[in-house]
mmCIF file of N, CA, C and O in Angstrom:
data_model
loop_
_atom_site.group_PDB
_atom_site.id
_atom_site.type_symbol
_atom_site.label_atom_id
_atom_site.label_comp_id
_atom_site.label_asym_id
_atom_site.label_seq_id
_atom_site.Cartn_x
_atom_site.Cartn_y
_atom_site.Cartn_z
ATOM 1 N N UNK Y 1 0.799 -1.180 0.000
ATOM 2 C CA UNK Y 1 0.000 0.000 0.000
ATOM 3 C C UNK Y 1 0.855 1.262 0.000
ATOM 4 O O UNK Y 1 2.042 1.100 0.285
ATOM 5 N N UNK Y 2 0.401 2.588 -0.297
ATOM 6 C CA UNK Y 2 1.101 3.310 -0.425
ATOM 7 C C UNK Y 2 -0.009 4.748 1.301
ATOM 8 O O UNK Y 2 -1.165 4.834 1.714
ATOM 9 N N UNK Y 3 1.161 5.377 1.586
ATOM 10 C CA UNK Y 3 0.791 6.531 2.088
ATOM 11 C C UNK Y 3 0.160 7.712 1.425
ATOM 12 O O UNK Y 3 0.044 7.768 0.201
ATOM 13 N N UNK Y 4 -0.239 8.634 2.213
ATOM 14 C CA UNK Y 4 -0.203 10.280 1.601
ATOM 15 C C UNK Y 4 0.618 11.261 2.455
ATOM 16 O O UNK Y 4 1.478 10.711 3.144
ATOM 17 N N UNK Y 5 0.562 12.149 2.520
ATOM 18 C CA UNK Y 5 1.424 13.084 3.902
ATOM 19 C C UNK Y 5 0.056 13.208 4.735
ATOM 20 O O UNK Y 5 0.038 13.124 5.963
ATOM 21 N N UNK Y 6 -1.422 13.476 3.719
ATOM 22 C CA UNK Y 6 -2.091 13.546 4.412
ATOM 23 C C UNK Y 6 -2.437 12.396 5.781
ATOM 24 O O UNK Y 6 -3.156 12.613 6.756
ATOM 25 N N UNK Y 7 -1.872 11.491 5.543
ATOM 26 C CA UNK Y 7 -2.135 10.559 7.351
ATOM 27 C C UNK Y 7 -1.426 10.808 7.909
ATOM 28 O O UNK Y 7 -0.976 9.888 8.591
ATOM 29 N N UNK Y 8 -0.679 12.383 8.100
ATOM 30 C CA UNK Y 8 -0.180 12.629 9.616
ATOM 31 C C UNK Y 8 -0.533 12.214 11.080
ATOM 32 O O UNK Y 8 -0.083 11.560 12.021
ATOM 33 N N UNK Y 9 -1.850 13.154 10.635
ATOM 34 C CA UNK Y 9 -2.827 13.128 11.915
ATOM 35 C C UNK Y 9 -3.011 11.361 12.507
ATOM 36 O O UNK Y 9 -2.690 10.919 13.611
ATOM 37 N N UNK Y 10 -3.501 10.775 11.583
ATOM 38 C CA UNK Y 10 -3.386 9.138 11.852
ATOM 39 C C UNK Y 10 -2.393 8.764 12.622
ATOM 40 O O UNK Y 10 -2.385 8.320 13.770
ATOM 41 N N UNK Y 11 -1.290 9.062 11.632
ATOM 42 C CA UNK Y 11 0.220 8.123 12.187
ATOM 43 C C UNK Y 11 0.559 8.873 13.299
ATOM 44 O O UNK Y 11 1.065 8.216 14.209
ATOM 45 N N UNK Y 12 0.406 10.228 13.515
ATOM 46 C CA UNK Y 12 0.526 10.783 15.080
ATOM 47 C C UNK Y 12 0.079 10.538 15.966
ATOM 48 O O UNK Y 12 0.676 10.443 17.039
ATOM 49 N N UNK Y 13 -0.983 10.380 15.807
ATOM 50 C CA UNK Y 13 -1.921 9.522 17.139
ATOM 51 C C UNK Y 13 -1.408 8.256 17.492
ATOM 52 O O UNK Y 13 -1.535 7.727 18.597
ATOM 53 N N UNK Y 14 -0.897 7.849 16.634
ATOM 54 C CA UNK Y 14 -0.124 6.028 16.804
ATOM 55 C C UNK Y 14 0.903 6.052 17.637
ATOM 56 O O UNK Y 14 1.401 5.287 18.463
ATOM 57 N N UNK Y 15 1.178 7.527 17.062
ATOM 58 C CA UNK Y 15 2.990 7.193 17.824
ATOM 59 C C UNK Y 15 2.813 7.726 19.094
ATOM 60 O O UNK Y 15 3.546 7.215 19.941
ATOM 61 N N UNK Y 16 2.158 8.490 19.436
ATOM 62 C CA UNK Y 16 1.398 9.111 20.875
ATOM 63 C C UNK Y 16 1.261 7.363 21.859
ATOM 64 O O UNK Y 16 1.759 6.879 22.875
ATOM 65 N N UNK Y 17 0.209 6.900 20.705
ATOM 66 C CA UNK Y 17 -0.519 5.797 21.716
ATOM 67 C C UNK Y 17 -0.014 4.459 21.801
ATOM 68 O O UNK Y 17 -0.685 3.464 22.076
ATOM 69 N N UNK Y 18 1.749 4.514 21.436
ATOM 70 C CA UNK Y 18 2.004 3.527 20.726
ATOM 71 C C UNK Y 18 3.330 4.051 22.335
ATOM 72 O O UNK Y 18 4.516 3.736 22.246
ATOM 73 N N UNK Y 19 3.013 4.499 23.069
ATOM 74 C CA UNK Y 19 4.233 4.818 24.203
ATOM 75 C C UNK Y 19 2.918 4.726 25.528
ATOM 76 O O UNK Y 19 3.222 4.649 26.719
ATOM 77 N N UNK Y 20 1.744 4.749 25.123
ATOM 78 C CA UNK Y 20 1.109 4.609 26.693
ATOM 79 C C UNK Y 20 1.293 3.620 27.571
ATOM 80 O O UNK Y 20 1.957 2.639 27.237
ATOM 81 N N UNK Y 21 0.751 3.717 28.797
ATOM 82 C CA UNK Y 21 1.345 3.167 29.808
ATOM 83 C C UNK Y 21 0.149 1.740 29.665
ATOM 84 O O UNK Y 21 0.211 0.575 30.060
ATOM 85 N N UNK Y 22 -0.627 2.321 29.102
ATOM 86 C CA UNK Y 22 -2.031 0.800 29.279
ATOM 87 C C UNK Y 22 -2.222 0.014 27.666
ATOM 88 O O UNK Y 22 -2.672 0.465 26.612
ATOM 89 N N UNK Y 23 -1.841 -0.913 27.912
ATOM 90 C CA UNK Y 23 -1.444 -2.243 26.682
ATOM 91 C C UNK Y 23 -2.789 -1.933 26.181
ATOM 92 O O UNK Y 23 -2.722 -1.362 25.092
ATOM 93 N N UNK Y 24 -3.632 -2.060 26.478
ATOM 94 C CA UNK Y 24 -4.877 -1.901 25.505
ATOM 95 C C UNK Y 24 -4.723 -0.814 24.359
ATOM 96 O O UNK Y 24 -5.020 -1.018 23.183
ATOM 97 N N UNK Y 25 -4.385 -0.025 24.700
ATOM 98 C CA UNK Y 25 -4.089 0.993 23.761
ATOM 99 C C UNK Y 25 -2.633 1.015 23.165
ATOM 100 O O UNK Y 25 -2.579 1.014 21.935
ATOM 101 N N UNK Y 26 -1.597 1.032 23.767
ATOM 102 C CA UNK Y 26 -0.427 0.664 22.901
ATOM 103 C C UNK Y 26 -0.011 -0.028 22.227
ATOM 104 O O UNK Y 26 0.723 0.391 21.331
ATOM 105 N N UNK Y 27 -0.369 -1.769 22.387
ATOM 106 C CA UNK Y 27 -0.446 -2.701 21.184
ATOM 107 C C UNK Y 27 -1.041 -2.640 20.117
ATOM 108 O O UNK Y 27 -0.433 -2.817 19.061
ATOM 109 N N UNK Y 28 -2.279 -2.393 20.153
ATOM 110 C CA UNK Y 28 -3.114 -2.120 18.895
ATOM 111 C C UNK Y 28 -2.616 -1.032 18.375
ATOM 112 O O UNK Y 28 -2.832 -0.904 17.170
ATOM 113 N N UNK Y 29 -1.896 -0.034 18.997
ATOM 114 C CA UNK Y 29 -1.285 1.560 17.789
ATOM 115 C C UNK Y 29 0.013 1.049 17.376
ATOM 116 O O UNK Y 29 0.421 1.587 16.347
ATOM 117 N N UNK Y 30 1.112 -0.208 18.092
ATOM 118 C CA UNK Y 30 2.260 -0.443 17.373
ATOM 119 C C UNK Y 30 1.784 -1.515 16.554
ATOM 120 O O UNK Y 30 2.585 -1.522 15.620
ATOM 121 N N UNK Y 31 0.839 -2.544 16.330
ATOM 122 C CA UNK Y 31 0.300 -3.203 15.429
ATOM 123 C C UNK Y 31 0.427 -2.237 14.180
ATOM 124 O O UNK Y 31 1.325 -2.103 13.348
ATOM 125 N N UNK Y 32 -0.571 -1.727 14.320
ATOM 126 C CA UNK Y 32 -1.302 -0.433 12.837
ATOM 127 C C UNK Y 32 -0.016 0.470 12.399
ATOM 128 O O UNK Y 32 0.203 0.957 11.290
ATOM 129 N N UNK Y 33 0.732 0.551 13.523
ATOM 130 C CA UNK Y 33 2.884 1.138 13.310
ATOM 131 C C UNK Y 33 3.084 0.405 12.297
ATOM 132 O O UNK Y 33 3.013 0.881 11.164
ATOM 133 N N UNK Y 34 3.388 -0.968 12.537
ATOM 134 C CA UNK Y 34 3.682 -2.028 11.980
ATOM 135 C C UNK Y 34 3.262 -2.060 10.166
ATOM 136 O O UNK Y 34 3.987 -2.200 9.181
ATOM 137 N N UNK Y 35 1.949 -1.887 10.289
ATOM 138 C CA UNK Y 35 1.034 -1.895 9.125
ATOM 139 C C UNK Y 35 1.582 -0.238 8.453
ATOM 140 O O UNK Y 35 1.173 -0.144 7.295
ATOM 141 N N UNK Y 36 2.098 0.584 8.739
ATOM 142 C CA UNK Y 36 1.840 1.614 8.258
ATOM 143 C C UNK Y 36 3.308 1.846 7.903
ATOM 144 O O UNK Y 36 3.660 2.663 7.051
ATOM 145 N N UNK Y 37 4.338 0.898 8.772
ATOM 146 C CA UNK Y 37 5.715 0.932 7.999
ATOM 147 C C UNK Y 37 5.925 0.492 6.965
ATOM 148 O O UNK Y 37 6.843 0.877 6.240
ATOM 149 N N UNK Y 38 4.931 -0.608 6.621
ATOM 150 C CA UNK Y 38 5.344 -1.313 5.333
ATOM 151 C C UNK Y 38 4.898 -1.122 3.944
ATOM 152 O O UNK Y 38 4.963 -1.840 2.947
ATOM 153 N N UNK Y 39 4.254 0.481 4.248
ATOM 154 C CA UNK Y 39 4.023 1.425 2.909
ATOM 155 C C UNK Y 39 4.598 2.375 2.609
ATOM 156 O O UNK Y 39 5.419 2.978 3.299
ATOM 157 N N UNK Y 40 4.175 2.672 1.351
ATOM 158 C CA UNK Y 40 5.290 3.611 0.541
ATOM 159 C C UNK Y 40 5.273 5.087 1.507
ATOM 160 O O UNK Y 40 4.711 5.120 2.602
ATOM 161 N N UNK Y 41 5.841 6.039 1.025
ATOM 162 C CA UNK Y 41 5.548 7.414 1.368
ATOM 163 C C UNK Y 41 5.290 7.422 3.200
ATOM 164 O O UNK Y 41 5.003 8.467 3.783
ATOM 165 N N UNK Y 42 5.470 5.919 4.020
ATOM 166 C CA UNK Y 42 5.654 5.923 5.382
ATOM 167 C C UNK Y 42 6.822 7.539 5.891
ATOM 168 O O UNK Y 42 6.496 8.595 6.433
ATOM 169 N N UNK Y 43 8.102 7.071 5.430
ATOM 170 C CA UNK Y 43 8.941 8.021 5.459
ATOM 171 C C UNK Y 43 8.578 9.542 5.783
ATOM 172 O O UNK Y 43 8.684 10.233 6.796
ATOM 173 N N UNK Y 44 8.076 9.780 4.417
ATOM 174 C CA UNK Y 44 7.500 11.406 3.847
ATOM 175 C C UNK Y 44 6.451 11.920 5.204
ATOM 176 O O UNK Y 44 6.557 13.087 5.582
ATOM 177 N N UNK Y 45 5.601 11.124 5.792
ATOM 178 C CA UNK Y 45 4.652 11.331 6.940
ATOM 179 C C UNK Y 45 5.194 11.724 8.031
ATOM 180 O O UNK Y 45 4.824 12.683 8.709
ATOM 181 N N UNK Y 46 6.609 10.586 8.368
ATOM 182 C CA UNK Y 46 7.184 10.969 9.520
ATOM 183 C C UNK Y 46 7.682 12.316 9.777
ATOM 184 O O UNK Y 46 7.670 12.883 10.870
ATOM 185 N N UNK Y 47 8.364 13.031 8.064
ATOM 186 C CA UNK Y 47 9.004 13.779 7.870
ATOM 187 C C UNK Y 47 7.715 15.141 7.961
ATOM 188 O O UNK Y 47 7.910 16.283 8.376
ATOM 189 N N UNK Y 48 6.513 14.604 7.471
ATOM 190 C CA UNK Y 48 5.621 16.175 7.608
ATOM 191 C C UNK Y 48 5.344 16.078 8.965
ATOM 192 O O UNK Y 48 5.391 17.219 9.425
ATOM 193 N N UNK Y 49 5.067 15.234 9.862
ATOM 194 C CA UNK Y 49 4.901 15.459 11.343
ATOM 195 C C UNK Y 49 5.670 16.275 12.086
ATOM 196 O O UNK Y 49 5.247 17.172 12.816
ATOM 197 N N UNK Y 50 7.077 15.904 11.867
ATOM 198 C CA UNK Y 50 8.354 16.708 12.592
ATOM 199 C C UNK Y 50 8.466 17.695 11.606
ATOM 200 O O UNK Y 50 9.674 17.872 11.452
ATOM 201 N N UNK Y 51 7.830 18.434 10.854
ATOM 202 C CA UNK Y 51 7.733 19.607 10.556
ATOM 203 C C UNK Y 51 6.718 20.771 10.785
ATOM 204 O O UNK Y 51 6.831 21.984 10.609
ATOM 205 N N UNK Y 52 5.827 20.101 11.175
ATOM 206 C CA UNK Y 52 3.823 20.841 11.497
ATOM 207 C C UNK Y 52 4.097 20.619 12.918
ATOM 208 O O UNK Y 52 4.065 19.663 13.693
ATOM 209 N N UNK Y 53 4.535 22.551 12.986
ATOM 210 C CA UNK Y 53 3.934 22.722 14.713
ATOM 211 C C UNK Y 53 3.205 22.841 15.315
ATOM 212 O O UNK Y 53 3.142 23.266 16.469
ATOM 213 N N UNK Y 54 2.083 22.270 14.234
ATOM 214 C CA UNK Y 54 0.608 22.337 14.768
ATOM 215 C C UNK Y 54 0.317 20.129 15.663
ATOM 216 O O UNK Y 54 -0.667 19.652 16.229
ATOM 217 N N UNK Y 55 1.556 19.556 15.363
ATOM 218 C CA UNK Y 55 1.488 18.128 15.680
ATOM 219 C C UNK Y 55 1.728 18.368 17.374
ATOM 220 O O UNK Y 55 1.842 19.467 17.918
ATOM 221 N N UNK Y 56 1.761 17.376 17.869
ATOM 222 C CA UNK Y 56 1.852 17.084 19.449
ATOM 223 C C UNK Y 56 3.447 17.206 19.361
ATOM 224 O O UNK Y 56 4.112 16.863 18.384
ATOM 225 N N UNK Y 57 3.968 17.777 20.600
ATOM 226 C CA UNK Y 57 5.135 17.941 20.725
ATOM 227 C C UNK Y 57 5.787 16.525 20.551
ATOM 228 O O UNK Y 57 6.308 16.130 19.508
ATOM 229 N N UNK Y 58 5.671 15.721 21.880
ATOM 230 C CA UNK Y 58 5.622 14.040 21.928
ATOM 231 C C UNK Y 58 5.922 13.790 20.859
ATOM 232 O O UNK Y 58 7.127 13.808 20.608
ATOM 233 N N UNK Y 59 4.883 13.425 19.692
ATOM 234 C CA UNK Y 59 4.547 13.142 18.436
ATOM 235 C C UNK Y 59 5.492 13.746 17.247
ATOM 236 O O UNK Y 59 5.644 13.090 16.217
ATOM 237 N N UNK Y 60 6.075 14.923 17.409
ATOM 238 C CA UNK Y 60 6.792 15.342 16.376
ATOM 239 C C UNK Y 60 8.339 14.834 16.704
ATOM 240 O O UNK Y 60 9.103 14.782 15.740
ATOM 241 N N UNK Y 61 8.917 14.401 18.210
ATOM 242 C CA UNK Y 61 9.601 13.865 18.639
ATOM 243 C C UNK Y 61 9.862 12.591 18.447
ATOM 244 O O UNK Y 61 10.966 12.328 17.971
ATOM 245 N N UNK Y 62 9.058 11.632 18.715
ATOM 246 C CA UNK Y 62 9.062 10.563 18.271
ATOM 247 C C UNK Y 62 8.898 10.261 16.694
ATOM 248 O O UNK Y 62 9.491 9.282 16.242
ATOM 249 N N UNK Y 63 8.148 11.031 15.876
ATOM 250 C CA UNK Y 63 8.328 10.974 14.360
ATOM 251 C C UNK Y 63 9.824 11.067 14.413
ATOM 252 O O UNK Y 63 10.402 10.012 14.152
ATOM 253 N N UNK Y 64 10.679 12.250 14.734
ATOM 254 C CA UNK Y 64 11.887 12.527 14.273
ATOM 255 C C UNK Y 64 13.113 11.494 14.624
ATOM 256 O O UNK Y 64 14.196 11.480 14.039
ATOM 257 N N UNK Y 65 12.622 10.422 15.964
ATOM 258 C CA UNK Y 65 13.351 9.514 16.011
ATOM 259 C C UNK Y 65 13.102 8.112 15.029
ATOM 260 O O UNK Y 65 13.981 7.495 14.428
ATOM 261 N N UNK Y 66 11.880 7.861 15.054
ATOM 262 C CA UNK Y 66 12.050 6.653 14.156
ATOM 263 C C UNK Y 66 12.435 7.320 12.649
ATOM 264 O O UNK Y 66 13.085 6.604 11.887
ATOM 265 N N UNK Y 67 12.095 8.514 12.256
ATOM 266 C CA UNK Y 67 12.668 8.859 10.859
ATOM 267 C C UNK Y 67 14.487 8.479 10.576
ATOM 268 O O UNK Y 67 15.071 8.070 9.573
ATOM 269 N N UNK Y 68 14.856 8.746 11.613
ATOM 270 C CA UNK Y 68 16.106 8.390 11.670
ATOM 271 C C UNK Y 68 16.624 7.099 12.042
ATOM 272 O O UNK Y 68 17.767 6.756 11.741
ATOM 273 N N UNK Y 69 15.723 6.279 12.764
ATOM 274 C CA UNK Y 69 16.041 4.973 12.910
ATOM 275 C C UNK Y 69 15.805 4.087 11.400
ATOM 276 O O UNK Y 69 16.567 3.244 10.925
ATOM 277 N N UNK Y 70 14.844 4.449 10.987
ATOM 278 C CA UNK Y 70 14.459 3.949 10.061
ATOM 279 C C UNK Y 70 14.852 4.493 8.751
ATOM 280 O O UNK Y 70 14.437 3.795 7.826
ATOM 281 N N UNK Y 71 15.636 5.697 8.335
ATOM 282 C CA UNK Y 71 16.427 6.287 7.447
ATOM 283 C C UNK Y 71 17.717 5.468 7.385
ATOM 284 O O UNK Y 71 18.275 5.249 6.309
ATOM 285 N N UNK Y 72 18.266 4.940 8.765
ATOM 286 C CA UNK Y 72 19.763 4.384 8.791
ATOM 287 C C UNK Y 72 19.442 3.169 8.267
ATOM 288 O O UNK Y 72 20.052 2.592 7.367
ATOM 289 N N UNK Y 73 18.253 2.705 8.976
ATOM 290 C CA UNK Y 73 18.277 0.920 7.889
ATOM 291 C C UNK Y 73 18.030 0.886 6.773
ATOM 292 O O UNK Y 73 18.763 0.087 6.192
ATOM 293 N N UNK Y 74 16.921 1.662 5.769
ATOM 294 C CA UNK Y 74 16.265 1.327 4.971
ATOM 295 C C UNK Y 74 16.839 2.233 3.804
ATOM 296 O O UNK Y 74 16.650 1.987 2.613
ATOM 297 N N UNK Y 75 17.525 3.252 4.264
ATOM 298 C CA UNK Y 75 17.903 4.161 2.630
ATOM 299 C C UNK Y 75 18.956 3.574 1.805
ATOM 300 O O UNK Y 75 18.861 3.880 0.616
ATOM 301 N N UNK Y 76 19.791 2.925 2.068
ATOM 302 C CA UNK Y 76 20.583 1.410 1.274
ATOM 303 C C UNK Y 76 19.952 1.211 0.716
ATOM 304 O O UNK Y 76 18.778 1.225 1.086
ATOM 305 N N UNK Y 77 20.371 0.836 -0.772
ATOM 306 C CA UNK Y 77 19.023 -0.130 -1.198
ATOM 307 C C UNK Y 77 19.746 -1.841 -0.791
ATOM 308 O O UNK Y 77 20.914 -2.192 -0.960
ATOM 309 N N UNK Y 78 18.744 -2.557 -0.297
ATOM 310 C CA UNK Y 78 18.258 -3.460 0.332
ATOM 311 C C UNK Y 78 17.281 -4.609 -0.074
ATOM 312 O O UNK Y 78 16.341 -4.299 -0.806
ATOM 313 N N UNK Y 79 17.390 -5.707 0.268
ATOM 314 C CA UNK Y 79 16.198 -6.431 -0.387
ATOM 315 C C UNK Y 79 15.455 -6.418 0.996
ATOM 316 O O UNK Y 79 15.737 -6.623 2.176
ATOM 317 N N UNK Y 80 14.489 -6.113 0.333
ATOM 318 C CA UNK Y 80 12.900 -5.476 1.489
ATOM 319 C C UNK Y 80 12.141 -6.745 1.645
ATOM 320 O O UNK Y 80 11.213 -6.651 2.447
ATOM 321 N N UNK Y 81 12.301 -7.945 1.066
ATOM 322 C CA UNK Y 81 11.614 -9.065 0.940
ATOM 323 C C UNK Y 81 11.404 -9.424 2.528
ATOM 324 O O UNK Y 81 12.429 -9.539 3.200
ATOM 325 N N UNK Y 82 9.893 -9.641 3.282
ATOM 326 C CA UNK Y 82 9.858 -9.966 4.728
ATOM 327 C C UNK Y 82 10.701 -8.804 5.453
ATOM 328 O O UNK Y 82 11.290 -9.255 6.436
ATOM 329 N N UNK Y 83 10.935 -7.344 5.227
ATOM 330 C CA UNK Y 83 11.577 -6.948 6.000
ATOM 331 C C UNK Y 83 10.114 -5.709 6.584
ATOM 332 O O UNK Y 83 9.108 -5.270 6.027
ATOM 333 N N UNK Y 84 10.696 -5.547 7.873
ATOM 334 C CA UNK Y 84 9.278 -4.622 8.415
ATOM 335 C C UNK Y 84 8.737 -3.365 8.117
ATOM 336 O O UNK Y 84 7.703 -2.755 8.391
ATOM 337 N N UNK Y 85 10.141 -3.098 7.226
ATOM 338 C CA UNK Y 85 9.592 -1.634 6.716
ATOM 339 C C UNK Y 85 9.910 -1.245 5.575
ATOM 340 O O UNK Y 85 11.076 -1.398 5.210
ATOM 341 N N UNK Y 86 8.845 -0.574 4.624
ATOM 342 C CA UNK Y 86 9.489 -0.566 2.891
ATOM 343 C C UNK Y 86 10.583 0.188 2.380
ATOM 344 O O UNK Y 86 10.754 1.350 2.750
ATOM 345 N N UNK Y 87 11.368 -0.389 1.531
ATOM 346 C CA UNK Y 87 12.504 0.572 1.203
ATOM 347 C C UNK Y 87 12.114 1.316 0.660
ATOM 348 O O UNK Y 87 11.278 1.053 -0.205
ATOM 349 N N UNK Y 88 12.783 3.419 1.049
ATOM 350 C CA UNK Y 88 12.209 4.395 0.654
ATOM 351 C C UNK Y 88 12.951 4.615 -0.670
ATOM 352 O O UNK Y 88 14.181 4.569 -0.668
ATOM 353 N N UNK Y 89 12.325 4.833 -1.710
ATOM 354 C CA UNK Y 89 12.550 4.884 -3.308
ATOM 355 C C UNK Y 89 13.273 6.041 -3.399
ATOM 356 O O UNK Y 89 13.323 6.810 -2.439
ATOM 357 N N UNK Y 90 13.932 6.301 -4.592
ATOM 358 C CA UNK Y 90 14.707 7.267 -4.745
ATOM 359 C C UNK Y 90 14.121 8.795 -4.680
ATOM 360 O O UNK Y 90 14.653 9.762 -4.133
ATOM 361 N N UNK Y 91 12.736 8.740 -5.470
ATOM 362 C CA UNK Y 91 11.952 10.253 -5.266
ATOM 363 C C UNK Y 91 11.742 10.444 -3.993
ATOM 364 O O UNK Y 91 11.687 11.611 -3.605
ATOM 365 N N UNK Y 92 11.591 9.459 -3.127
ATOM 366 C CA UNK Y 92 11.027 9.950 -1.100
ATOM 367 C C UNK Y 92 12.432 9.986 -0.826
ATOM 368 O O UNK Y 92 12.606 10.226 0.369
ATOM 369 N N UNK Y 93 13.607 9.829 -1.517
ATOM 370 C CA UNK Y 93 14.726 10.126 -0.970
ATOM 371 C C UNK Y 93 15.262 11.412 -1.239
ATOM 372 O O UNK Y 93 16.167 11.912 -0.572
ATOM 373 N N UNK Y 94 14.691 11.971 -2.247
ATOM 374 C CA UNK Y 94 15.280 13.053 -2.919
ATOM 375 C C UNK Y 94 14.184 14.003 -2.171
ATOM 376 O O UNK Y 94 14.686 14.995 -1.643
ATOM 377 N N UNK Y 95 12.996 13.888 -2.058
ATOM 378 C CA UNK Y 95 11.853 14.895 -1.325
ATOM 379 C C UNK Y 95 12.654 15.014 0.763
ATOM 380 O O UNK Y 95 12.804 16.029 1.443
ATOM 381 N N UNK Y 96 12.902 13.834 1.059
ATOM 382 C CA UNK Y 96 13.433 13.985 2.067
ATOM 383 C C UNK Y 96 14.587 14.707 2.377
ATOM 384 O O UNK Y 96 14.555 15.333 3.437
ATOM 385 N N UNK Y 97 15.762 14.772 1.588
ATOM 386 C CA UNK Y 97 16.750 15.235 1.467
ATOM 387 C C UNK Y 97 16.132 17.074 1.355
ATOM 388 O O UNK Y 97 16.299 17.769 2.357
ATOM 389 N N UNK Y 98 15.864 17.322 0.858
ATOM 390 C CA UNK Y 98 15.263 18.735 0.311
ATOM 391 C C UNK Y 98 14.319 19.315 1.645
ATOM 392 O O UNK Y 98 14.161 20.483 2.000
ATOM 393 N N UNK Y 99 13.832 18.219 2.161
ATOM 394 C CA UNK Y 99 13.011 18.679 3.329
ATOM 395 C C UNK Y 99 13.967 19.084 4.518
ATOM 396 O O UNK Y 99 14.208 20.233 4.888
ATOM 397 N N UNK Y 100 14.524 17.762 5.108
ATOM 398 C CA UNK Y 100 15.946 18.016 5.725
ATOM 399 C C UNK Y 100 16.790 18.897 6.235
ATOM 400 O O UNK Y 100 17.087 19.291 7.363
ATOM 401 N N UNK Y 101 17.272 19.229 4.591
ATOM 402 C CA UNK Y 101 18.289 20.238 4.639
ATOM 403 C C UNK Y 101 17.417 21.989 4.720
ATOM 404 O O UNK Y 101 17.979 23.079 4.835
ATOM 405 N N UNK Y 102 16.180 21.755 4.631
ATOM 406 C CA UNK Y 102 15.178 23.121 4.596
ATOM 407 C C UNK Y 102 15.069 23.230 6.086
ATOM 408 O O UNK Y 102 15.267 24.224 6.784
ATOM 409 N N UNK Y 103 14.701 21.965 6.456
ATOM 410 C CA UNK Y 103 14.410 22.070 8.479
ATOM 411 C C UNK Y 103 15.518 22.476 8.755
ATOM 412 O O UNK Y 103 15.459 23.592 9.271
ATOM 413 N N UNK Y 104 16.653 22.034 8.637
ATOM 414 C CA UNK Y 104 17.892 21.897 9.200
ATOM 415 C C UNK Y 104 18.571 23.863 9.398
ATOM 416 O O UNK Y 104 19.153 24.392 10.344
ATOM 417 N N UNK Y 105 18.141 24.423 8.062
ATOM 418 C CA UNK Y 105 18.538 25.641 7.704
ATOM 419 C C UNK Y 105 17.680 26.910 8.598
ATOM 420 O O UNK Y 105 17.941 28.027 9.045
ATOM 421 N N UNK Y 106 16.425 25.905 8.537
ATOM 422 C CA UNK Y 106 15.584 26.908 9.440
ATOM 423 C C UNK Y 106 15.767 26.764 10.940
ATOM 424 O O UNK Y 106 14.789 26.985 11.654
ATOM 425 N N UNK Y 107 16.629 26.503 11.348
ATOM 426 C CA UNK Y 107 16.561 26.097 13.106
ATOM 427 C C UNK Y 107 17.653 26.512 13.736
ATOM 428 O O UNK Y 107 17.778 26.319 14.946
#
């Protein structure tokens, strides 16, 4: 499946509820984590979260860490076969890069 940027709001709430203290709610948001790593444009989401200071502080924090956890494994290209999260293609590499270095300049 593929993403939009538009499921910020979605994937923010995940990553919020995906650190609570009561399993009822945190398993089922790192499940749907799970499900939402292994689409395209995953990346690009993490990357509009930790940019919209309109996101949960928490939430733009934790986007900015798995972006980077998941930038160090997956931007290699890699065989993605059974792996948990999709390799980000060269255009979400080149949109990321551009985003990046724009955050990076502004801060």
């Amino acid at each position: 499946g593929t993403m939009s940027e538009t499921h910020w709001e979605f994937v923010s709430g995940l990553l919020i509820e995906s650190f609570d203290a009561d399993a009822a709610i945190r398993d089922p948001a790192l499940r749907k984590l799970q499900e939402c790593q292994r689409m395209s444009l995953y990346h690009s989401v993490l990357m509009t979260i930790v940019e919209n200071s309109n996101a949960h502080a928490n939430a733009r924090h934790i986007a900015a860490i798995c972006l980077k956890n998941n930038a160090a494994r997956f931007w290699l290209d890699r065989s993605t076969e059974g792996a948990l999260c999709a390799a980000i293609s060269d255009e979400e590499k080149d949109n990321l890069r551009t985003r990046l270095l724009r955050a990076s300049l502004a801060a």
